[in-house]
mmCIF file of C-alpha atoms and ligand atoms in Angstrom:
data_model
loop_
_atom_site.group_PDB
_atom_site.id
_atom_site.type_symbol
_atom_site.label_atom_id
_atom_site.label_comp_id
_atom_site.label_asym_id
_atom_site.label_seq_id
_atom_site.Cartn_x
_atom_site.Cartn_y
_atom_site.Cartn_z
ATOM 1 C CA MET A 1 0.072 0.021 0.022
ATOM 2 C CA PRO A 2 1.811 3.144 -1.208
ATOM 3 C CA ALA A 3 0.156 5.303 1.468
ATOM 4 C CA GLY A 4 0.116 2.680 4.214
ATOM 5 C CA GLY A 5 -2.973 1.100 5.677
ATOM 6 C CA LYS A 6 -4.223 -2.124 7.235
ATOM 7 C CA LEU A 7 -4.410 -5.479 5.736
ATOM 8 C CA VAL A 8 -6.787 -8.134 7.150
ATOM 9 C CA ILE A 9 -6.781 -11.655 5.979
ATOM 10 C CA LYS A 10 -9.578 -14.046 6.900
ATOM 11 C CA ALA A 11 -10.503 -17.604 6.089
ATOM 12 C CA GLU A 12 -13.712 -19.532 6.690
ATOM 13 C CA GLU A 13 -15.437 -22.581 5.448
ATOM 14 C CA VAL A 14 -18.612 -21.972 3.470
ATOM 15 C CA ASN A 15 -21.305 -23.992 1.812
ATOM 16 C CA VAL A 16 -22.010 -22.803 -1.671
ATOM 17 C CA LEU A 17 -25.430 -23.600 -2.858
ATOM 18 C CA ASP A 18 -26.423 -24.491 -6.482
ATOM 19 C CA GLN A 19 -26.484 -21.277 -8.638
ATOM 20 C CA GLN A 20 -25.353 -19.130 -5.636
ATOM 21 C CA ILE A 21 -22.191 -18.262 -7.478
ATOM 22 C CA PRO A 22 -22.725 -19.111 -11.114
ATOM 23 C CA SER A 23 -19.193 -20.247 -11.914
ATOM 24 C CA LEU A 24 -18.975 -22.542 -8.772
ATOM 25 C CA LYS A 25 -20.365 -26.006 -8.399
ATOM 26 C CA PRO A 26 -22.233 -26.354 -5.231
ATOM 27 C CA GLY A 27 -20.285 -27.693 -2.296
ATOM 28 C CA HIS A 28 -17.843 -26.865 0.482
ATOM 29 C CA TYR A 29 -15.281 -24.104 -0.091
ATOM 30 C CA ILE A 30 -12.693 -22.297 1.801
ATOM 31 C CA LYS A 31 -13.320 -18.670 1.384
ATOM 32 C CA LEU A 32 -10.339 -16.308 1.820
ATOM 33 C CA ILE A 33 -10.996 -12.690 2.335
ATOM 34 C CA ILE A 34 -8.094 -10.247 1.810
ATOM 35 C CA GLN A 35 -9.063 -6.751 2.728
ATOM 36 C CA ASP A 36 -6.904 -3.717 2.692
ATOM 37 C CA THR A 37 -7.410 0.027 3.540
ATOM 38 C CA GLY A 38 -5.177 1.075 0.688
ATOM 39 C CA ILE A 39 -5.780 3.467 -2.221
ATOM 40 C CA GLY A 40 -8.427 1.407 -3.922
ATOM 41 C CA ILE A 41 -8.951 0.738 -7.582
ATOM 42 C CA PRO A 42 -10.565 3.118 -9.893
ATOM 43 C CA LYS A 43 -13.689 1.841 -11.622
ATOM 44 C CA GLU A 44 -12.224 1.946 -15.070
ATOM 45 C CA HIS A 45 -9.430 -0.307 -14.041
ATOM 46 C CA ILE A 46 -11.328 -2.883 -12.092
ATOM 47 C CA ASN A 47 -12.092 -5.031 -15.216
ATOM 48 C CA ARG A 48 -8.475 -5.012 -16.260
ATOM 49 C CA ILE A 49 -6.552 -5.919 -13.054
ATOM 50 C CA PHE A 50 -6.483 -9.647 -13.890
ATOM 51 C CA ASP A 51 -5.320 -8.957 -17.465
ATOM 52 C CA PRO A 52 -1.673 -9.859 -18.182
ATOM 53 C CA TYR A 53 0.647 -6.802 -18.088
ATOM 54 C CA PHE A 54 -1.901 -4.535 -16.705
ATOM 55 C CA THR A 55 -0.183 -2.465 -14.074
ATOM 56 C CA THR A 56 -0.196 0.995 -12.579
ATOM 57 C CA LYS A 57 3.033 0.553 -10.725
ATOM 58 C CA GLN A 58 6.317 1.958 -11.877
ATOM 59 C CA LYS A 59 7.973 -1.447 -11.725
ATOM 60 C CA GLY A 60 5.075 -3.770 -11.691
ATOM 61 C CA SER A 61 4.909 -6.745 -14.087
ATOM 62 C CA GLY A 62 1.248 -6.766 -14.186
ATOM 63 C CA LEU A 63 1.274 -10.515 -13.812
ATOM 64 C CA GLY A 64 0.579 -10.860 -10.133
ATOM 65 C CA LEU A 65 -3.154 -11.098 -10.275
ATOM 66 C CA THR A 66 -3.027 -12.901 -13.669
ATOM 67 C CA VAL A 67 -1.194 -15.719 -11.947
ATOM 68 C CA VAL A 68 -3.514 -15.643 -8.934
ATOM 69 C CA TYR A 69 -6.524 -15.853 -11.290
ATOM 70 C CA SER A 70 -5.069 -18.801 -13.162
ATOM 71 C CA ILE A 71 -4.094 -20.798 -10.020
ATOM 72 C CA ILE A 72 -7.644 -20.303 -8.565
ATOM 73 C CA LYS A 73 -9.254 -21.241 -11.844
ATOM 74 C CA ASN A 74 -7.124 -24.342 -12.155
ATOM 75 C CA HIS A 75 -8.359 -25.425 -8.685
ATOM 76 C CA GLU A 76 -12.009 -24.795 -9.736
ATOM 77 C CA GLY A 77 -12.205 -21.872 -7.428
ATOM 78 C CA TYR A 78 -13.282 -18.336 -7.881
ATOM 79 C CA ILE A 79 -12.095 -14.729 -7.149
ATOM 80 C CA THR A 80 -14.050 -11.515 -6.836
ATOM 81 C CA VAL A 81 -12.881 -8.013 -6.192
ATOM 82 C CA ASP A 82 -14.658 -5.094 -4.658
ATOM 83 C CA SER A 83 -12.965 -1.792 -4.338
ATOM 84 C CA GLU A 84 -13.604 1.896 -3.441
ATOM 85 C CA LEU A 85 -11.252 4.555 -4.577
ATOM 86 C CA GLY A 86 -9.402 6.026 -1.567
ATOM 87 C CA LYS A 87 -10.978 3.563 0.809
ATOM 88 C CA GLY A 88 -9.620 0.185 0.011
ATOM 89 C CA THR A 89 -10.077 -3.174 -1.757
ATOM 90 C CA THR A 90 -11.437 -6.576 -0.825
ATOM 91 C CA PHE A 91 -10.562 -9.750 -2.662
ATOM 92 C CA GLU A 92 -12.714 -12.827 -2.012
ATOM 93 C CA ILE A 93 -11.157 -16.201 -3.036
ATOM 94 C CA TYR A 94 -13.143 -19.476 -2.983
ATOM 95 C CA LEU A 95 -11.184 -22.677 -3.120
ATOM 96 C CA PRO A 96 -12.841 -26.195 -3.001
ATOM 97 C CA ALA A 97 -12.526 -27.732 0.515
ATOM 98 C CA VAL A 98 -11.112 -31.246 0.510
ATOM 99 C CA PRO A 99 -12.743 -33.565 2.950
ATOM 100 C CA LYS A 100 -10.379 -34.932 5.637
ATOM 101 C CA LYS A 101 -9.393 -38.469 4.662
ATOM 102 C CA GLU A 102 -10.001 -41.177 7.252
ATOM 103 C CA LYS A 103 -6.563 -42.455 8.046
ATOM 104 C CA LYS A 104 -7.574 -46.154 7.964
ATOM 105 C CA ILE A 105 -5.254 -47.413 5.248
ATOM 106 C CA LEU A 106 -5.275 -50.977 6.783
ATOM 107 C CA GLU A 107 -2.002 -50.495 8.683
ATOM 108 C CA PRO A 108 -2.011 -53.723 10.659
ATOM 109 C CA ALA A 109 -2.042 -53.291 14.305
ATOM 110 C CA ARG A 110 0.594 -54.781 16.615
ATOM 111 C CA LEU A 111 0.655 -58.430 15.708
ATOM 112 C CA LYS A 112 2.168 -61.309 17.650
ATOM 113 C CA ILE A 113 4.216 -63.294 15.121
ATOM 114 C CA LEU A 114 5.983 -66.675 15.402
ATOM 115 C CA VAL A 115 8.968 -67.043 13.143
ATOM 116 C CA MET A 116 10.615 -70.409 12.283
ATOM 117 C CA ASP A 117 13.973 -70.589 10.612
ATOM 118 C CA ASP A 118 16.954 -72.928 11.242
ATOM 119 C CA GLU A 119 19.484 -70.220 10.558
ATOM 120 C CA GLU A 120 20.250 -68.168 13.546
ATOM 121 C CA ILE A 121 21.232 -65.042 11.693
ATOM 122 C CA VAL A 122 18.119 -65.078 9.476
ATOM 123 C CA LEU A 123 15.883 -65.575 12.466
ATOM 124 C CA GLU A 124 17.487 -62.586 14.232
ATOM 125 C CA VAL A 125 17.168 -60.354 11.147
ATOM 126 C CA ILE A 126 13.432 -61.207 10.600
ATOM 127 C CA GLN A 127 12.698 -60.665 14.303
ATOM 128 C CA GLU A 128 14.384 -57.304 14.223
ATOM 129 C CA MET A 129 12.433 -56.254 11.098
ATOM 130 C CA LEU A 130 9.154 -57.292 12.672
ATOM 131 C CA LYS A 131 9.959 -55.325 15.765
ATOM 132 C CA ILE A 132 10.809 -52.210 13.678
ATOM 133 C CA LEU A 133 7.342 -52.763 11.941
ATOM 134 C CA GLY A 134 5.841 -52.574 15.433
ATOM 135 C CA HIS A 135 5.103 -56.236 15.962
ATOM 136 C CA GLU A 136 5.946 -58.735 18.652
ATOM 137 C CA ALA A 137 8.157 -61.485 17.295
ATOM 138 C CA ILE A 138 9.160 -64.856 18.789
ATOM 139 C CA GLY A 139 11.653 -66.993 16.974
ATOM 140 C CA VAL A 140 12.069 -70.787 16.910
ATOM 141 C CA ARG A 141 14.584 -73.007 15.109
ATOM 142 C CA ASP A 142 12.327 -75.892 13.794
ATOM 143 C CA GLY A 143 8.806 -77.175 13.268
ATOM 144 C CA LYS A 144 8.691 -79.127 16.436
ATOM 145 C CA GLN A 145 9.400 -75.991 18.599
ATOM 146 C CA ALA A 146 7.017 -73.983 16.490
ATOM 147 C CA ILE A 147 4.150 -76.323 17.151
ATOM 148 C CA GLU A 148 4.931 -76.373 20.926
ATOM 149 C CA VAL A 149 5.231 -72.603 21.118
ATOM 150 C CA TYR A 150 2.104 -72.082 19.002
ATOM 151 C CA LYS A 151 -0.008 -74.447 21.040
ATOM 152 C CA GLU A 152 1.152 -73.038 24.400
ATOM 153 C CA ALA A 153 0.378 -69.433 23.373
ATOM 154 C CA LYS A 154 -3.104 -70.598 22.248
ATOM 155 C CA GLU A 155 -3.782 -72.346 25.482
ATOM 156 C CA GLN A 156 -2.673 -69.435 27.471
ATOM 157 C CA GLY A 157 -5.157 -67.194 25.667
ATOM 158 C CA SER A 158 -2.609 -65.098 23.850
ATOM 159 C CA PRO A 159 -2.408 -66.788 20.467
ATOM 160 C CA PHE A 160 -0.069 -65.850 17.557
ATOM 161 C CA ASP A 161 -1.641 -63.733 14.802
ATOM 162 C CA VAL A 162 0.670 -64.941 12.087
ATOM 163 C CA VAL A 163 3.304 -67.597 11.659
ATOM 164 C CA ILE A 164 6.224 -67.300 9.241
ATOM 165 C CA LEU A 165 7.714 -70.800 8.373
ATOM 166 C CA ASP A 166 10.856 -71.657 6.555
ATOM 167 C CA LEU A 167 10.145 -74.365 3.983
ATOM 168 C CA THR A 168 13.397 -76.238 4.348
ATOM 169 C CA VAL A 169 14.888 -77.126 7.737
ATOM 170 C CA PRO A 170 17.740 -79.685 7.083
ATOM 171 C CA THR A 171 17.956 -80.944 10.672
ATOM 172 C CA GLY A 172 14.309 -80.836 11.664
ATOM 173 C CA MET A 173 10.645 -80.498 10.769
ATOM 174 C CA GLY A 174 10.241 -77.995 7.874
ATOM 175 C CA GLY A 175 7.427 -75.687 6.857
ATOM 176 C CA GLU A 176 5.223 -78.143 5.001
ATOM 177 C CA GLU A 177 4.862 -80.622 7.882
ATOM 178 C CA THR A 178 4.647 -77.821 10.455
ATOM 179 C CA VAL A 179 1.694 -76.090 8.759
ATOM 180 C CA ARG A 180 -0.029 -79.467 8.518
ATOM 181 C CA GLU A 181 0.214 -79.894 12.308
ATOM 182 C CA LEU A 182 -0.578 -76.176 13.121
ATOM 183 C CA LEU A 183 -3.770 -76.671 11.070
ATOM 184 C CA LYS A 184 -4.823 -79.425 13.447
ATOM 185 C CA ILE A 185 -4.423 -77.197 16.465
ATOM 186 C CA ASP A 186 -5.866 -74.090 14.746
ATOM 187 C CA PRO A 187 -7.773 -74.455 11.384
ATOM 188 C CA ASP A 188 -7.531 -70.585 10.987
ATOM 189 C CA VAL A 189 -3.727 -70.443 11.379
ATOM 190 C CA LYS A 190 -2.386 -67.570 9.286
ATOM 191 C CA ALA A 191 0.841 -69.229 8.003
ATOM 192 C CA ILE A 192 3.209 -67.687 5.547
ATOM 193 C CA VAL A 193 5.734 -69.878 3.755
ATOM 194 C CA SER A 194 9.206 -68.558 3.161
ATOM 195 C CA SER A 195 11.935 -70.184 1.178
ATOM 196 C CA GLY A 196 15.082 -69.392 -0.804
ATOM 197 C CA TYR A 197 14.000 -72.016 -3.267
ATOM 198 C CA SER A 198 11.428 -70.068 -5.095
ATOM 199 C CA ASN A 199 10.905 -72.836 -7.685
ATOM 200 C CA ASP A 200 9.762 -75.311 -5.151
ATOM 201 C CA PRO A 201 6.181 -76.238 -6.020
ATOM 202 C CA ILE A 202 4.996 -75.535 -2.532
ATOM 203 C CA MET A 203 6.049 -71.895 -3.126
ATOM 204 C CA SER A 204 3.788 -71.560 -6.116
ATOM 205 C CA GLU A 205 0.886 -73.759 -4.729
ATOM 206 C CA TYR A 206 1.183 -72.651 -1.185
ATOM 207 C CA GLU A 207 -2.572 -72.593 -0.605
ATOM 208 C CA LYS A 208 -2.870 -76.278 -1.360
ATOM 209 C CA TYR A 209 -0.596 -76.851 1.530
ATOM 210 C CA GLY A 210 -2.512 -74.786 3.998
ATOM 211 C CA PHE A 211 -0.464 -71.500 3.831
ATOM 212 C CA LYS A 212 -2.099 -68.164 3.339
ATOM 213 C CA ALA A 213 0.751 -66.415 1.642
ATOM 214 C CA VAL A 214 4.347 -66.841 0.470
ATOM 215 C CA VAL A 215 7.425 -64.691 0.767
ATOM 216 C CA PRO A 216 10.481 -65.629 -1.151
ATOM 217 C CA LYS A 217 13.796 -65.178 0.595
ATOM 218 C CA PRO A 218 15.630 -62.911 0.842
ATOM 219 C CA TYR A 219 13.106 -60.365 1.673
ATOM 220 C CA GLY A 220 13.115 -56.862 3.102
ATOM 221 C CA MET A 221 10.854 -54.674 5.133
ATOM 222 C CA ASP A 222 8.604 -53.790 2.207
ATOM 223 C CA GLU A 223 7.941 -57.359 1.230
ATOM 224 C CA LEU A 224 7.429 -58.356 4.904
ATOM 225 C CA LYS A 225 4.927 -55.433 5.456
ATOM 226 C CA GLU A 226 3.105 -56.532 2.188
ATOM 227 C CA VAL A 227 2.767 -60.147 3.030
ATOM 228 C CA LEU A 228 1.507 -59.327 6.593
ATOM 229 C CA ARG A 229 -1.050 -57.005 5.200
ATOM 230 C CA LYS A 230 -2.172 -59.752 2.787
ATOM 231 C CA VAL A 231 -2.551 -62.516 5.447
ATOM 232 C CA ILE A 232 -4.199 -60.280 7.927
ATOM 233 C CA SER A 233 -6.851 -59.089 5.425
ATOM 234 C CA SER A 234 -7.419 -62.659 4.159
HETATM 235 N N1 ATP B 301 -5.143 -4.349 -3.380
HETATM 236 C C1 ATP B 301 -4.985 -3.408 -4.411
HETATM 237 N N2 ATP B 301 -5.278 -2.129 -4.231
HETATM 238 C C2 ATP B 301 -5.201 -1.250 -5.253
HETATM 239 N N3 ATP B 301 -4.897 -1.606 -6.458
HETATM 240 C C3 ATP B 301 -4.585 -2.959 -6.752
HETATM 241 C C4 ATP B 301 -4.660 -3.876 -5.712
HETATM 242 N N4 ATP B 301 -4.333 -5.053 -6.194
HETATM 243 C C5 ATP B 301 -4.077 -4.788 -7.537
HETATM 244 N N5 ATP B 301 -4.267 -3.550 -7.812
HETATM 245 C C6 ATP B 301 -4.182 -2.895 -9.165
HETATM 246 O O1 ATP B 301 -4.111 -3.932 -10.088
HETATM 247 C C7 ATP B 301 -2.990 -3.875 -10.926
HETATM 248 C C8 ATP B 301 -2.392 -5.271 -11.357
HETATM 249 O O2 ATP B 301 -2.157 -6.027 -10.290
HETATM 250 P P1 ATP B 301 -1.109 -7.205 -10.461
HETATM 251 O O3 ATP B 301 -0.896 -7.917 -9.232
HETATM 252 O O4 ATP B 301 -1.611 -8.087 -11.584
HETATM 253 O O5 ATP B 301 0.157 -6.496 -11.079
HETATM 254 P P2 ATP B 301 1.175 -5.597 -10.314
HETATM 255 O O6 ATP B 301 0.918 -5.677 -8.797
HETATM 256 O O7 ATP B 301 1.031 -4.225 -10.932
HETATM 257 O O8 ATP B 301 2.589 -6.106 -10.659
HETATM 258 P P3 ATP B 301 3.409 -7.200 -9.809
HETATM 259 O O9 ATP B 301 2.386 -8.235 -9.408
HETATM 260 O O10 ATP B 301 4.405 -7.702 -10.718
HETATM 261 O O11 ATP B 301 3.932 -6.477 -8.637
HETATM 262 C C9 ATP B 301 -2.002 -3.115 -10.037
HETATM 263 O O12 ATP B 301 -0.946 -2.503 -10.793
HETATM 264 C C10 ATP B 301 -2.854 -2.143 -9.337
HETATM 265 O O13 ATP B 301 -3.203 -1.072 -10.189
HETATM 266 MG MG1 MG B 302 0.776 -7.546 -7.823
#
């Protein structure tokens, strides 16, 4: 404002009815009010202020309001101006209000997960990844232990939500036999089969064997997250 003055900016949510503002679809809008007590705009200028290169300033580009108009139009909004010479100017801007999205994007809650793998280091890494993802992880080295621990947890009233079973355990009971036993204890067991041998027929026909999902080794956090989401929503 060349001669000084006061600038007031307000925002409110408004409901625009059908035909209330001809160029706006009915709905919720954010209305911005930008009001100044500056020099005002002469009547003969008011229809030109949004035109490119229209300026009354010494060093103005005349593009300011053109850009404003374009941005608002691209957002399916609307701008009006009301001005009185010597008194001040009020711009009103309408922008469509976006409803707040419900943040329910199926982020699984804290799950209790049993992991079976004969390789100590693999077991540790998976448990660590599960903990980072916010879950509780308990590791066992073979199928026999897996069945014991699963059964015990169920009997104690704090069952496992998911079981991740390694397919091949050279020194003990592997995933195939384990899931068969787990199904006897709990027909709803959510078992994931994991293996480095991705061409094993069990990996492609896992459902036939009683698994709910498959995760080929090696896998990272993203794959783990995805497969858990899959079994939980199954
Ligand atoms: N709040 C206001 N009060 C009085 N006149 C205004 C007001 N806003 C815009 N104008 C008039 O509209 C003209 C065009 O404005 P616009 O923002 O497009 O360009 P500019 O301000 O002149 O240049 P620039 O944006 O590059 O500084 C201004 O030169 C001025 O004459
Ligand atoms: Mg400007």
